Amino acid sequence: MKKKTGQDRSITQNWRPATQAIRGGTARSEYGETSEAIFLTSGYAYDCAGDAAARFAGEQQGMTYSRLQNPTVEMLEQRIALLEGAEAARCQASGMAAMTAALLCQLSQGDHVVAGRAAFGSCRWLTDTLMPRFGITTTIIDARATDAWKDAIRPNTKVFFFETPANPTMDIVDLKGVCGIAKDAGITSVVDNAFATPALQRPMDFGADVVAYSATKMMDGQGRVLAGAVCGSEDFINNTLLPFTRNTGPTLSAFNAWVVLKGLETLDLRIRRQSENALKVARYLEQRVPRVLHPGLESHPQHNLAMSQMEAAGPIFSIYLDGGRKQAHALLDALELVDISNNIGDSRSLMTHPASTTHAGLSEEVRLDMGVTEGMLRLNVGLEDPQDLLEDFDQALRAAGL
Ligand SMILES: *Cc1c(COP(=O)(O)O)cnc(C)c1O
């Protein structure tokens, strides 16, 4: 008897997440390879002209062109959908391609969007700059205030868009509360879950309609490729997202999809260990700097909410220094082990100064409103021995006068 592949959803959906992360979606070719194959092909050939016509008519199963389907990308899509507990998922070339597609595929001129204030810089560019150019109005709110979502609803509100934990202030949004308000009002909730990943938080379990990812972060997890994904119902993915992405083409390459497939196999291990390491570093820094914002610390104002919807707090958090940009840059410059880098989700520890990097494109007013001050630093804690990280911080903090 042939061993099962990860293609039969009636079987794979009963697997536990650690099994799904390794085997979900796997489709073997006639060679029976154990690791997923990389299908680097842009097109597909047909046995006869009638087959080509039947595939284009949707009467025959099979691939037609890699902007539309690719076997390696489809394996990743099935794996992500399983991990998310979503009916379907589609991959995109980057996290921003995923966010743009998840939003624009369902919005038209005259629609209104409510979005969280603390967000990835480019997500704020979508809501603040791009959408208004096409006649889509947006209201930006403090996403932590659940009532503010209800108050911002207008008759033409189509979408709620937010991330939790949010970049870089670690604001937590009440998933159940906010997604419930959306559901009652017939509004689609779109959650950017890049910081937590399905290993730590599954927004659909709390009522989210659409979950979008930068798979560049924890899913690849080793700082190699850009990738993104959108998860939702079969109906949303097939009838709303696909017409948009198939024709606009933010397609993920098969090679990058393969790298993320390999990354997902160790996601659970990595994110749990990195969460533990981050907590150790955060507890240490709490003794040394004026303020640490880490949802896993009791000192975080939304600690209880965070831990009620996340299994662990993740590898990312922020600290505040009193000495402004000068002291923040001095600390970065003195680090010997931790890299100065604006990426996150890597197995290496990385640190950045959001006001002069990831959030530099926003006005000072928007930055300050979000809590991105000149003395703020964001940290991604990797898989190194935490003792080496503490020793590096100790010497760098002293060099920065702390
Ligand atoms: C990185 C990130 C994005 C953008 O993803 P890319 O893969 O860099 O395009 C979007 N949202 C959040 C929360 C992110 O951290």
CSV table of C-alpha atoms in Angstrom, one decimal, residues 80 89-106 123 126 131 161 190-194 210-216 219 226-231 236-237 241 244-245 248-252:
chain,number,residue,atom,x,y,z
A,80,ILE,CA,-0.5,27.3,5.6
A,89,ALA,CA,-4.9,30.1,1.5
A,90,ARG,CA,-3.1,31.7,-1.4
A,91,CYS,CA,0.6,32.8,-1.4
A,92,GLN,CA,1.9,36.1,-2.6
A,93,ALA,CA,5.4,37.4,-3.4
A,94,SER,CA,5.8,39.3,-0.1
A,95,GLY,CA,3.9,40.3,3.0
A,96,MET,CA,3.0,43.6,1.5
A,97,ALA,CA,1.8,41.9,-1.7
A,98,ALA,CA,-0.5,39.8,0.6
A,99,MET,CA,-1.7,42.9,2.6
A,100,THR,CA,-2.4,44.9,-0.6
A,101,ALA,CA,-4.2,42.0,-2.2
A,102,ALA,CA,-6.2,41.1,0.9
A,103,LEU,CA,-7.5,44.7,1.1
A,104,LEU,CA,-7.8,45.9,-2.5
A,105,CYS,CA,-9.4,42.7,-3.8
A,106,GLN,CA,-12.6,43.5,-1.8
A,123,CYS,CA,0.5,49.0,5.9
A,126,LEU,CA,-1.8,51.6,2.1
A,131,MET,CA,-6.6,54.0,-0.6
A,161,PHE,CA,-7.7,46.0,9.3
A,190,VAL,CA,-8.6,41.4,8.0
A,191,VAL,CA,-5.8,40.5,10.6
A,192,ASP,CA,-2.1,40.8,9.9
A,193,ASN,CA,-0.8,38.0,12.0
A,194,ALA,CA,3.0,38.2,11.1
A,210,VAL,CA,-9.2,36.9,6.7
A,211,VAL,CA,-5.7,36.4,8.0
A,212,ALA,CA,-2.7,37.8,6.1
A,213,TYR,CA,1.0,37.1,6.5
A,214,SER,CA,4.4,38.3,5.8
A,215,ALA,CA,5.9,34.7,5.5
A,216,THR,CA,9.3,36.5,5.3
A,219,MET,CA,7.6,31.3,8.6
A,226,LEU,CA,10.4,37.3,0.9
A,227,ALA,CA,6.9,35.7,0.9
A,228,GLY,CA,3.3,36.4,1.9
A,229,ALA,CA,0.0,34.6,2.2
A,230,VAL,CA,-3.7,35.3,2.6
A,231,CYS,CA,-6.0,32.9,4.4
A,236,PHE,CA,-13.4,34.6,-0.3
A,237,ILE,CA,-10.3,33.1,-1.7
A,241,LEU,CA,-9.0,37.2,-3.9
A,244,PHE,CA,-7.5,40.1,-8.2
A,245,THR,CA,-4.2,38.2,-7.8
A,248,THR,CA,-2.4,41.6,-11.1
A,249,GLY,CA,0.3,39.0,-10.6
A,250,PRO,CA,1.9,39.3,-7.1
A,251,THR,CA,2.9,35.6,-7.5
A,252,LEU,CA,5.3,33.8,-5.2
